[in-house]
Short mmCIF file of C-alpha atoms in Angstrom, two decimals:
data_model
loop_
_atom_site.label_atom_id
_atom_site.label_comp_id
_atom_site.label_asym_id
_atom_site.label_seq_id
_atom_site.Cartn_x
_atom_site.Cartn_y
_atom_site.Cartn_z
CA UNK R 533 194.41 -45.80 171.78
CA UNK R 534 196.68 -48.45 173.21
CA UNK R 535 196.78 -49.71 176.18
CA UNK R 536 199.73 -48.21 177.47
CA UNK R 537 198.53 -44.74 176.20
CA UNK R 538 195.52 -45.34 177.81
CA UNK R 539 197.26 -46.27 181.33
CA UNK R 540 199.33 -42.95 180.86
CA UNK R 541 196.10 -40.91 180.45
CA UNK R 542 194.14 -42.21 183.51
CA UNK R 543 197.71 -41.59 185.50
CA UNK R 544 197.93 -38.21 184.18
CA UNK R 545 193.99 -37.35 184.69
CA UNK R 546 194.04 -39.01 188.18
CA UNK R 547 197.13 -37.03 189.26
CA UNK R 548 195.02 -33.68 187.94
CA UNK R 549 192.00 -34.59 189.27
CA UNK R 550 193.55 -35.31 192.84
CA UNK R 551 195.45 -31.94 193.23
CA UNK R 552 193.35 -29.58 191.94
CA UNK R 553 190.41 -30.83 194.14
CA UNK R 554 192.88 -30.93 197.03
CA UNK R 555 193.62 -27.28 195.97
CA UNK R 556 190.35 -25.35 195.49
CA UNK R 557 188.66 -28.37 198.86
CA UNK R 558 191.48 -26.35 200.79
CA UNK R 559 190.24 -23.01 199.49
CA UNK R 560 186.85 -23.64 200.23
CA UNK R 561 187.39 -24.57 203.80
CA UNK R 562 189.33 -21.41 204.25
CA UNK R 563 186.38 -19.66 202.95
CA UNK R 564 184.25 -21.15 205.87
CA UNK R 565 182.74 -23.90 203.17
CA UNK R 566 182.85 -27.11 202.77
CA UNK R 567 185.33 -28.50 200.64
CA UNK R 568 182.62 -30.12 198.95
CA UNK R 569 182.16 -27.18 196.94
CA UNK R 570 185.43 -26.36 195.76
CA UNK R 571 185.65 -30.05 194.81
CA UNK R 572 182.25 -30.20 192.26
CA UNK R 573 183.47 -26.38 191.47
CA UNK R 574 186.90 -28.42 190.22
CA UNK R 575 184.92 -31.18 188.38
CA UNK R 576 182.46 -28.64 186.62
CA UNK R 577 186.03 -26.35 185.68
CA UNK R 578 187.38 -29.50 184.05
CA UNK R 579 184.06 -30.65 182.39
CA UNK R 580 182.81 -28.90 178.86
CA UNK R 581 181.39 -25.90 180.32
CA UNK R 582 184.90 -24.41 180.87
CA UNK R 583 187.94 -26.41 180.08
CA UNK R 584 186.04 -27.34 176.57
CA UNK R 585 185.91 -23.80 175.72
CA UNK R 586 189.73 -24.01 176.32
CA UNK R 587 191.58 -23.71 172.28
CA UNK R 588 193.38 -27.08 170.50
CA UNK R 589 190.94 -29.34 172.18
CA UNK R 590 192.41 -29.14 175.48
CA UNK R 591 189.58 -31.24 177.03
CA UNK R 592 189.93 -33.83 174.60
CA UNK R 593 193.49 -33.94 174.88
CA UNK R 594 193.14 -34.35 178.85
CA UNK R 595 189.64 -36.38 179.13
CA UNK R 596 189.65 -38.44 175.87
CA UNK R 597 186.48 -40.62 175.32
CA UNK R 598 188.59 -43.64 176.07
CA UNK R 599 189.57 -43.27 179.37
CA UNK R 600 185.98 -42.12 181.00
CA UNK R 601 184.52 -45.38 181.51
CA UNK R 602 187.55 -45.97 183.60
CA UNK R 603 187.08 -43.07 185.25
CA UNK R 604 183.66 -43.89 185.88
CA UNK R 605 184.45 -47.40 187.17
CA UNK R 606 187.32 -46.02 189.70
CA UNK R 607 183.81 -43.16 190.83
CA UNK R 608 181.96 -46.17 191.21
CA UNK R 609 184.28 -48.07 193.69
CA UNK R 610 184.72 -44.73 195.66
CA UNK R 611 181.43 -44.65 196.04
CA UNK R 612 180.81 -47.92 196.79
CA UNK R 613 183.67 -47.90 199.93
CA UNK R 614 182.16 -44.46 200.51
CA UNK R 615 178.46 -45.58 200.97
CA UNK R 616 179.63 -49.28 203.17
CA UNK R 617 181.27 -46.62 205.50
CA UNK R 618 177.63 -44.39 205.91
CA UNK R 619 175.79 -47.81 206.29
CA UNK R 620 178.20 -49.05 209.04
CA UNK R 621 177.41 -46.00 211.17
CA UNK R 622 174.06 -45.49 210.75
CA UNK R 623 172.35 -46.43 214.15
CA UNK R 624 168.40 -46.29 214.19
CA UNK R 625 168.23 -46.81 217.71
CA UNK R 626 168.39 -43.20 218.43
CA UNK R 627 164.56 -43.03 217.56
CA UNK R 628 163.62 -45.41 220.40
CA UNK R 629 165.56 -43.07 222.61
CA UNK R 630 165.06 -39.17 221.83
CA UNK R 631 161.43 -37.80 220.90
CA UNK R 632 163.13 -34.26 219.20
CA UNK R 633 165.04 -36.55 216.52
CA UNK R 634 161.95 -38.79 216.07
CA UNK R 635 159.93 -35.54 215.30
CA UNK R 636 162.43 -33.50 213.51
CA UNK R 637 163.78 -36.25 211.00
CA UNK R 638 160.32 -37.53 210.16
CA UNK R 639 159.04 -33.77 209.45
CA UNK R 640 162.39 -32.65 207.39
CA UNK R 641 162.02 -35.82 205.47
CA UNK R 642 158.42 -35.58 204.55
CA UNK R 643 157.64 -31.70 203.77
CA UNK R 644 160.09 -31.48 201.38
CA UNK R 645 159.13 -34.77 199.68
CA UNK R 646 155.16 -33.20 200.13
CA UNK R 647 156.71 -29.82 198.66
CA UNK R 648 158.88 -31.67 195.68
CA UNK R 649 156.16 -33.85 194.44
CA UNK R 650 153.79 -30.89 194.91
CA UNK R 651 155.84 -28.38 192.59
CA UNK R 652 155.96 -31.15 189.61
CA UNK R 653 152.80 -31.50 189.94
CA UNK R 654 151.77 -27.85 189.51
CA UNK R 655 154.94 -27.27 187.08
CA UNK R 656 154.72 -29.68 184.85
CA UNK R 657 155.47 -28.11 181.82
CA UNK R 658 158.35 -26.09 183.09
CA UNK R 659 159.97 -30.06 183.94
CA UNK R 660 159.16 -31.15 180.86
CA UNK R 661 161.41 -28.79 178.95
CA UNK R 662 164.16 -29.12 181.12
CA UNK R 663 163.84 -32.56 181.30
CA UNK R 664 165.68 -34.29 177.65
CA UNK R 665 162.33 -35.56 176.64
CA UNK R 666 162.43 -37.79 179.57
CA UNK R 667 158.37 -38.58 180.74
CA UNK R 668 156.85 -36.63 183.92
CA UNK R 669 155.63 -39.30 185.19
CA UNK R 670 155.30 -40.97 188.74
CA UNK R 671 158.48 -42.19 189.16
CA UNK R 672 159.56 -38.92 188.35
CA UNK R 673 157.54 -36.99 190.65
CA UNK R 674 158.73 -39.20 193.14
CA UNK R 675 162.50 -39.31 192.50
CA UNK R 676 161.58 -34.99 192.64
CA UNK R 677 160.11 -35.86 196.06
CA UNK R 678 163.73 -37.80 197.40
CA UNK R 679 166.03 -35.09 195.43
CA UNK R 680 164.35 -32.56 197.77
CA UNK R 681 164.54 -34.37 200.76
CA UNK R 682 168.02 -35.11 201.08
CA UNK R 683 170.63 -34.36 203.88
CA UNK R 684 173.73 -35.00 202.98
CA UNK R 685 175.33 -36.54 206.73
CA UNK R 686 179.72 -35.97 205.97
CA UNK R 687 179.22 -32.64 204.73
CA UNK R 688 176.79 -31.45 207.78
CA UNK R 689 179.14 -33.08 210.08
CA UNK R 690 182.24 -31.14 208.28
CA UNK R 691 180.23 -27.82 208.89
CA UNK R 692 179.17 -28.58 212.03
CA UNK R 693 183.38 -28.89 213.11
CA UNK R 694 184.52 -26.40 211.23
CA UNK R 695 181.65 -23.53 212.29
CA UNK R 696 182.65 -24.81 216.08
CA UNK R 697 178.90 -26.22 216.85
CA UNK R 698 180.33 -29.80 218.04
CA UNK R 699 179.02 -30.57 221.84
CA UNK R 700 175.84 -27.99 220.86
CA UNK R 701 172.28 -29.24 221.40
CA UNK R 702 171.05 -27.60 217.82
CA UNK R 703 173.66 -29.85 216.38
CA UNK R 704 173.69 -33.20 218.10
CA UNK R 705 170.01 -33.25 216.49
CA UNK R 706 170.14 -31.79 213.96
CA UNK R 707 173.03 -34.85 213.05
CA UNK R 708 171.23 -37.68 214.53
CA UNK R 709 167.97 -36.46 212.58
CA UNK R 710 170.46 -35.98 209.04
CA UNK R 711 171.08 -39.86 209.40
CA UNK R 712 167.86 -41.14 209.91
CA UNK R 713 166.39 -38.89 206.93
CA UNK R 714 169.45 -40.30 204.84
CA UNK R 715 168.04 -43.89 205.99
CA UNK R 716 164.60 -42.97 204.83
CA UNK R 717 165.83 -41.53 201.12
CA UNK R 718 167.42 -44.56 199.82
CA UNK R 719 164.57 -47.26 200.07
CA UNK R 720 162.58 -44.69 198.97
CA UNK R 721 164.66 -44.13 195.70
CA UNK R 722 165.13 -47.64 195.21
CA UNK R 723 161.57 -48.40 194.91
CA UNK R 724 161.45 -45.19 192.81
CA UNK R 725 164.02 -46.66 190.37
CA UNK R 726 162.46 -49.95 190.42
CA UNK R 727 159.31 -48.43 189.76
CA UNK R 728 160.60 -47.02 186.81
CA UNK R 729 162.27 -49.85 185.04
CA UNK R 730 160.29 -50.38 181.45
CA UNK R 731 158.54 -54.26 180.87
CA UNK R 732 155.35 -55.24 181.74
CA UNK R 733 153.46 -55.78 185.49
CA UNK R 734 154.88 -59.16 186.09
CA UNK R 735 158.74 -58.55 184.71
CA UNK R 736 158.42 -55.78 187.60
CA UNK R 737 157.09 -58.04 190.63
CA UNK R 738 159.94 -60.63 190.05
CA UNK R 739 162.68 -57.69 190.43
CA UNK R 740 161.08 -57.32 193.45
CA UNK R 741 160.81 -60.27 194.65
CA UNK R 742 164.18 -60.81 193.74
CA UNK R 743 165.33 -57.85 195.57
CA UNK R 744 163.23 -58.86 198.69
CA UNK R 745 165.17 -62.15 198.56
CA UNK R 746 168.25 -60.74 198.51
CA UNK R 747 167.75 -58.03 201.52
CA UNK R 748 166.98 -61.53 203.54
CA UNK R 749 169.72 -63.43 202.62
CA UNK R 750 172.02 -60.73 203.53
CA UNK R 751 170.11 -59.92 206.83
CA UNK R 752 169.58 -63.00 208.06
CA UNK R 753 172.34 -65.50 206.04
CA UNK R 754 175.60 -63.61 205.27
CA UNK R 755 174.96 -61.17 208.39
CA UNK R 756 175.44 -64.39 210.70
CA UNK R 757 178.36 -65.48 209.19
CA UNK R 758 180.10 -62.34 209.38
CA UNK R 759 179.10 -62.59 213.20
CA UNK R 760 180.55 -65.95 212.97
CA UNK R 761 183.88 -65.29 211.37
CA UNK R 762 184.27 -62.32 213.77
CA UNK R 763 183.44 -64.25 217.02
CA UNK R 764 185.90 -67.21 215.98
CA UNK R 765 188.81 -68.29 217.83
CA UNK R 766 191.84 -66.24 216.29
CA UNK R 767 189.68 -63.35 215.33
CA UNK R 768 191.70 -61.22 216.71
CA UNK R 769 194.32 -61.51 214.76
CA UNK R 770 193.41 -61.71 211.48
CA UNK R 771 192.87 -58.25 209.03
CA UNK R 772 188.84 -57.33 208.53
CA UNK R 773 189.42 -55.20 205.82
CA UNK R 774 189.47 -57.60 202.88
CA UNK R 775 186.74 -59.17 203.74
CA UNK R 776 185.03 -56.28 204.13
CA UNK R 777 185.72 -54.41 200.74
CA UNK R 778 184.76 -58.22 199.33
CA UNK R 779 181.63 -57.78 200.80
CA UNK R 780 180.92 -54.20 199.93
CA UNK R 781 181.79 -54.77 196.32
CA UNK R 782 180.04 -58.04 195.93
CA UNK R 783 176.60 -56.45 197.04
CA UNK R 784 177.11 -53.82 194.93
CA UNK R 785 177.27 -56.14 192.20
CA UNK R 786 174.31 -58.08 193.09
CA UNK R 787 171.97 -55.09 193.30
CA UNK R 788 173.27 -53.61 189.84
CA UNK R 789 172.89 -56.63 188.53
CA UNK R 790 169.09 -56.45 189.97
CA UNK R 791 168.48 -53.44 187.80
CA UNK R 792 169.48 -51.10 190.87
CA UNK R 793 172.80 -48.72 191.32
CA UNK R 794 175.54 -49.92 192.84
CA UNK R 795 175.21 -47.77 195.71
CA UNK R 796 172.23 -49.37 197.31
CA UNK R 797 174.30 -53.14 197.55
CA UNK R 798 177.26 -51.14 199.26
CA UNK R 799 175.08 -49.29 201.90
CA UNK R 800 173.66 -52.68 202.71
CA UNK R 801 176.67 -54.00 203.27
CA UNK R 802 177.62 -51.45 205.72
CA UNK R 803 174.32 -51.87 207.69
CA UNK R 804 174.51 -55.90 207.98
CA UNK R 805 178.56 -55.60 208.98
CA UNK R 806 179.00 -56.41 212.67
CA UNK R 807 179.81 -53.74 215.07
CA UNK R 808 181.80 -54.24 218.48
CA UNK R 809 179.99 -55.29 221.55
CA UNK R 810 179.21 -51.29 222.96
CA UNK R 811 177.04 -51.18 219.35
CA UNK R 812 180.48 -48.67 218.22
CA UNK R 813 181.54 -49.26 214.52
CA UNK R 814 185.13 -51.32 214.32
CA UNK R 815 187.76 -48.53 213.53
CA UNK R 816 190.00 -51.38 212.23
CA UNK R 817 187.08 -51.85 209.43
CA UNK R 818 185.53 -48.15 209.47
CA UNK R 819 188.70 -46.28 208.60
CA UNK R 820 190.39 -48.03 206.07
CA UNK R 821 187.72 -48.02 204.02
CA UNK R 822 186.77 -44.51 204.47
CA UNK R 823 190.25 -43.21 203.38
CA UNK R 824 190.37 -45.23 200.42
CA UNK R 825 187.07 -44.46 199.51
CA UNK R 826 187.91 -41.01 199.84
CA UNK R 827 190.96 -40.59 198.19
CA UNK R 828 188.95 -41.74 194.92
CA UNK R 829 186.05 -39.27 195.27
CA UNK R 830 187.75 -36.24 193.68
CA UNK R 831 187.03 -38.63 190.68
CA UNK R 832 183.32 -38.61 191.38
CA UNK R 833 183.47 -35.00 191.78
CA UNK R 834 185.06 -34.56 188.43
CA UNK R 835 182.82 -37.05 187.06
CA UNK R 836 179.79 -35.39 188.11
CA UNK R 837 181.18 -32.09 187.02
CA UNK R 838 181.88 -32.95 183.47
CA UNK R 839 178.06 -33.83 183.17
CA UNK R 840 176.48 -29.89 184.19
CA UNK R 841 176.77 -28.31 181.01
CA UNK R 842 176.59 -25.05 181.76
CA UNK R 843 176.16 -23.84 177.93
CA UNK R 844 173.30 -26.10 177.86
CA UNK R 845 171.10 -24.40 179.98
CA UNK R 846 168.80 -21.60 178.61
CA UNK R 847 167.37 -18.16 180.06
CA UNK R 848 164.11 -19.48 181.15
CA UNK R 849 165.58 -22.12 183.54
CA UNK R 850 166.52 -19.47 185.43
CA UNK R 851 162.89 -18.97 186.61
CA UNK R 852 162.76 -22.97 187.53
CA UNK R 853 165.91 -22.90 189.30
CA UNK R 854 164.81 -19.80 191.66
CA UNK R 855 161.91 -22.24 192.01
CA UNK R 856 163.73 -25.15 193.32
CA UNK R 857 166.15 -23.65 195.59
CA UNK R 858 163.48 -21.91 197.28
CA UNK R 859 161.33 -24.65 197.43
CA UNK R 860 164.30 -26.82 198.73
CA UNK R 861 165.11 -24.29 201.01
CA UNK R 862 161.99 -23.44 202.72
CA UNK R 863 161.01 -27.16 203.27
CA UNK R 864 163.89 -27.83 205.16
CA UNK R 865 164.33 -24.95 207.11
CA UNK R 866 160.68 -25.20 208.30
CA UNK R 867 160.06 -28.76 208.78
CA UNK R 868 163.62 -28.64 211.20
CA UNK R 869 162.47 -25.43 212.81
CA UNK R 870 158.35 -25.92 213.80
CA UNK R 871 159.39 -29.56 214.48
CA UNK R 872 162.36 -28.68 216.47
CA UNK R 873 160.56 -26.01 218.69
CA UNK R 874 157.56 -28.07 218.86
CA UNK R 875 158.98 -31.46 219.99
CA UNK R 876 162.12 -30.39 222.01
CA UNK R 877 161.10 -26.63 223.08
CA UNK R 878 163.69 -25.29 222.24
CA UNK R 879 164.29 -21.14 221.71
CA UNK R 880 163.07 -19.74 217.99
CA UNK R 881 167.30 -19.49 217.49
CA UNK R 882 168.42 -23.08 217.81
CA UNK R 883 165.13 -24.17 216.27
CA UNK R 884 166.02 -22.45 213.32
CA UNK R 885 169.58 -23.45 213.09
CA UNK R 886 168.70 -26.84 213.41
CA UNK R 887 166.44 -26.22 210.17
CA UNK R 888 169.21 -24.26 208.76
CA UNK R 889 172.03 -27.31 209.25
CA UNK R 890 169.26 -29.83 207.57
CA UNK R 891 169.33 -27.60 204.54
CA UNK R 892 172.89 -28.93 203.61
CA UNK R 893 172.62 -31.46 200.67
CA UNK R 894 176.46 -31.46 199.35
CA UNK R 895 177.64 -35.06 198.65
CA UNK R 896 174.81 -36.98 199.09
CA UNK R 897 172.65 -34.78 196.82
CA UNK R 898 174.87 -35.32 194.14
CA UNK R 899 175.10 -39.40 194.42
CA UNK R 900 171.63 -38.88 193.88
CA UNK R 901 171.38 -36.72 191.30
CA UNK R 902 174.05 -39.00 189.26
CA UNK R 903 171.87 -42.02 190.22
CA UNK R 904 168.22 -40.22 188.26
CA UNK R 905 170.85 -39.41 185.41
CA UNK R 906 172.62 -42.59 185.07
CA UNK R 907 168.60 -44.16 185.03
CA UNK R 908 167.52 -41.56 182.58
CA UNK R 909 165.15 -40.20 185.24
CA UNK R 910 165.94 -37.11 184.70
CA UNK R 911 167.71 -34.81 181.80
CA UNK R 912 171.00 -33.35 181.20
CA UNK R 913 169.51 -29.52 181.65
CA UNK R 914 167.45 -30.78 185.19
CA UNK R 915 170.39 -32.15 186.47
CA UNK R 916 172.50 -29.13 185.93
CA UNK R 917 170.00 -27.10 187.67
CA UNK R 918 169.42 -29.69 190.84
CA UNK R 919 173.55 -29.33 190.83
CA UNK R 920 173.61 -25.55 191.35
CA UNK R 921 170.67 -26.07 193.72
CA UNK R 922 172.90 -28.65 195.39
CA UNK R 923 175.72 -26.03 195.70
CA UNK R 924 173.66 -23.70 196.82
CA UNK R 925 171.88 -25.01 199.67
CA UNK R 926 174.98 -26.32 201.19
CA UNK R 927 177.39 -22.83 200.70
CA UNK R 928 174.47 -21.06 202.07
CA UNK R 929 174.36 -22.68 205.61
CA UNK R 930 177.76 -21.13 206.73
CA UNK R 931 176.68 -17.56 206.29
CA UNK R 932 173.32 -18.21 207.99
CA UNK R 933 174.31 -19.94 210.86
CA UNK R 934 176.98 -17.07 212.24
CA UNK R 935 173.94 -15.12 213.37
CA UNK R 936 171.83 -18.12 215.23
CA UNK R 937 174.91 -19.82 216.76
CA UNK R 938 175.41 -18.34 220.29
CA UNK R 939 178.82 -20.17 221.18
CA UNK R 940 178.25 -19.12 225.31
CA UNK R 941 175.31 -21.52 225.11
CA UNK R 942 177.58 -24.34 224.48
CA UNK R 943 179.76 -25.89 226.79
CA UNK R 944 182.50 -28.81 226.17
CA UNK R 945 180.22 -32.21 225.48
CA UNK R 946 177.12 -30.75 226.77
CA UNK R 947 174.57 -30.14 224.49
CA UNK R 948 173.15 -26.67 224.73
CA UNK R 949 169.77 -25.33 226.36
CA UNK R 950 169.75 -28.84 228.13
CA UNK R 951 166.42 -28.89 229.85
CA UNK R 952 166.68 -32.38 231.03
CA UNK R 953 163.50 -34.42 228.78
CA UNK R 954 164.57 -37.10 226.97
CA UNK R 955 166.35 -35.87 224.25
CA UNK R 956 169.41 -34.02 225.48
CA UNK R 957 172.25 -36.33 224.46
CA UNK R 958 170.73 -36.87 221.10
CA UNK R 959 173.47 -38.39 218.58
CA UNK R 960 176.58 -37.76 220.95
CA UNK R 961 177.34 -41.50 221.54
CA UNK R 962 180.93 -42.14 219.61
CA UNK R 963 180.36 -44.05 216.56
CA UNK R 964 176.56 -44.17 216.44
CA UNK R 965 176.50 -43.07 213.28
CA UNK R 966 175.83 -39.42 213.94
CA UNK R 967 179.50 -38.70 215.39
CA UNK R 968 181.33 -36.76 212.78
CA UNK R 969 182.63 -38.52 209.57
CA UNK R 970 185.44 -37.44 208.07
CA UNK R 971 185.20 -34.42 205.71
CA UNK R 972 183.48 -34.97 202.61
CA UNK R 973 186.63 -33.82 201.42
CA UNK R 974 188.62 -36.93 200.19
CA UNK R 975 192.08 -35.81 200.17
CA UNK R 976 194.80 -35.07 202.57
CA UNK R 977 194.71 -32.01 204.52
CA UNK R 978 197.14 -29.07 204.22
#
């Protein structure tokens, strides 16, 4: 294929890729979903499983070989922008300041990890067929243990506008404890990958002290020149953004090139960026590089999509994958809920919809997932059946929280139930990382 064809096909695909997911994100959301789910519905549609049944190689013609490292590459940077903007908000300081999200991120992040590593460990066999002939090892049992834990932060924070739960106590924690689990997962799954790399004992100790070296410099070296450059005289009027995406896509690099994904370098970069002086993200850096970053995800979607063959799968997964969404759903739902009522007292309803909006996995899940497959963690077959777990777990949170949510209990910007401990304003400072993102849906509104 020349070059030109090839420049034609990418246009073509992008253009396709970008509507339909705009399309079918839009029908989700009028479905009371997230538009996360019409979006990996769109990239699953256009994978094998159901274009490639289409006659005259319809697939081919569309998604020819040639133009899905490209493809990839374009997911990539998406994600990348995507993951600097998560980093940027992220603000630990909520668990110096409210007990319930101490409590209720701790316990939704470690039951399910206790209940994911527990089920491999008690299944083995039933992984092991699934699983490509990958080993069932520790560092799978382990990446099993983060895949479970997950909460994926845009998409709760999509559900929590669109059900009308903004300003509710139930959902100001239940946010503030989604990012602080999220902040837990991914050193926890880069040590899992790293664990995992082949080579002997000492190969493995210098990635991490290489790794180690590079989390300093970029804590304590480039993080005080950014503060620098942004402090200068004529600050002000100079554009953040470049230097920004520089920085975002040159960590990337450097932890890929450390045997890591991508993903970690860019979250990094988001953490070490300065914020204003009130602690609140810069919009002048934050939003730019959300709504490019999210203009490309459709192409993740559709990425991730075209790798869940359906046809693949075989009639006694179906027993595994009734496992796993139970499992997945019953860790969350109780860790939030006992930890929740326990910690912050409040009623057996808003306990359990806090549990219920921690059960929501959506876009982060599936970074995730791509990250084991990319590392050859896990199989083609597992990671079709975490994705439907995935889908599952998030479209099932909008039917189940219509009959907890009690919308009288709510008032404008006051959390609900407020008894006046410690906790009540959990999350509801703009910009501290638990305010709501925008949608996990990356295109344009209708």
């Amino acid at each position: 294929m020349s070059t030109d064809s090839m420049v034609t096909h990418v246009v073509a695909a992008l253009a396709l890729v970008i509507t339909a997911s705009w399309a079918l994100g839009a029908a989700a959301r009028k479905l009371r979903q997230p538009p996360v789910i019409g979006q990996l519905l769109v990239g699953i549609a256009l994978g094998p499983s159901l274009l490639g049944l289409a006659p005259d190689g319809m697939y081919e013609t569309l998604f020819p070989e040639q133009i899905k490292p490209i493809l990839t590459a374009l997911a990539q940077v998406a994600l990348a922008l995507f993951l600097f903007a998560v980093g940027y908000e992220l603000d630990l300081g909520q668990l110096r300041q409210h007990r319930a999200v101490t409590t209720v991120s701790l316990s939704a992040f470690a039951l399910p990890m206790l209940l994911g590593a527990g089920i491999v460990e008690l299944l083995p066999g039933g992984f092991r067929s699934v699983n490509g002939g990958h080993p069932i090892d520790a560092t799978f049992t382990l990446y099993m243990a983060v895949a479970l834990s997950i909460t994926a932060v845009p998409v709760l924070a999509s559900i929590i506008r669109d059900q009308g739960l903004a300003g509710s106590r139930p959902a100001t924690i239940a946010m503030a404890a989604a990012g602080v689990i999220d902040a837990l997962s991914w050193p926890v799954l880069a040590v899992c990958l790293v664990g995992g790399e082949g080579g002997s004992l000492g190969a493995w100790l210098t990635r991490m002290a290489l790794l180690a070296a590079y989390l300093l410099v970029m804590i304590f070296g480039v993080r005080r020149v950014l503060v620098w450059w942004m402090n200068r005289p004529g600050a002000l009027l100079t554009n953040p953004v470049p230097i920004a995406t520089a920085l975002t896509l040159a960590s990337a690099w450097a932890t890929s090139a450390l045997g890591l994904h991508v993903i970690f370098g860019a979250l990094l970069a988001g953490i070490i960026m300065p914020r204003q002086r009130d602690g609140a993200p810069d919009s002048q850096v934050l939003r730019p590089l959300q709504e490019t970053g999210g203009l490309l995800l459709p192409v993740f979607f559709t990425i991730s999509g075209m790798s869940v063959e359906l046809s693949g799968l075989h009639a006694s997964d179906l027993l595994l994958l009734v496992v796993l969404c139970i499992v997945a759903v019953v860790g969350k739902v109780a860790a939030g809920s006992l930890s929740a009522r326990g910690s912050a007292r409040l009623p057996w309803r808003d306990s359990l919809l806090i549990g219920v909006l921690l059960n929501t996995r959506g876009l982060t899940e599936l970074i995730v997932l791509n990250v084991g497959l990319q590392a050859g963690v896990i199989g083609p077959r597992l990671y079709a059946l975490l994705v439907i777990m995935a889908l599952f777990t998030t479209a099932v949170a909008g039917p189940l929280i219509g009959p907890l949510y009690r919308p009288a209990d709510a008032s404008p910007g006051t959390p609900s139930g407020s008894r006046g401990d410690d906790d009540r304003t959990a999350g509801s400072r703009p910009g501290s990382g638990q305010a709501p993102m925008p949608d996990a849906e990356p295109t344009p509104q209708p």
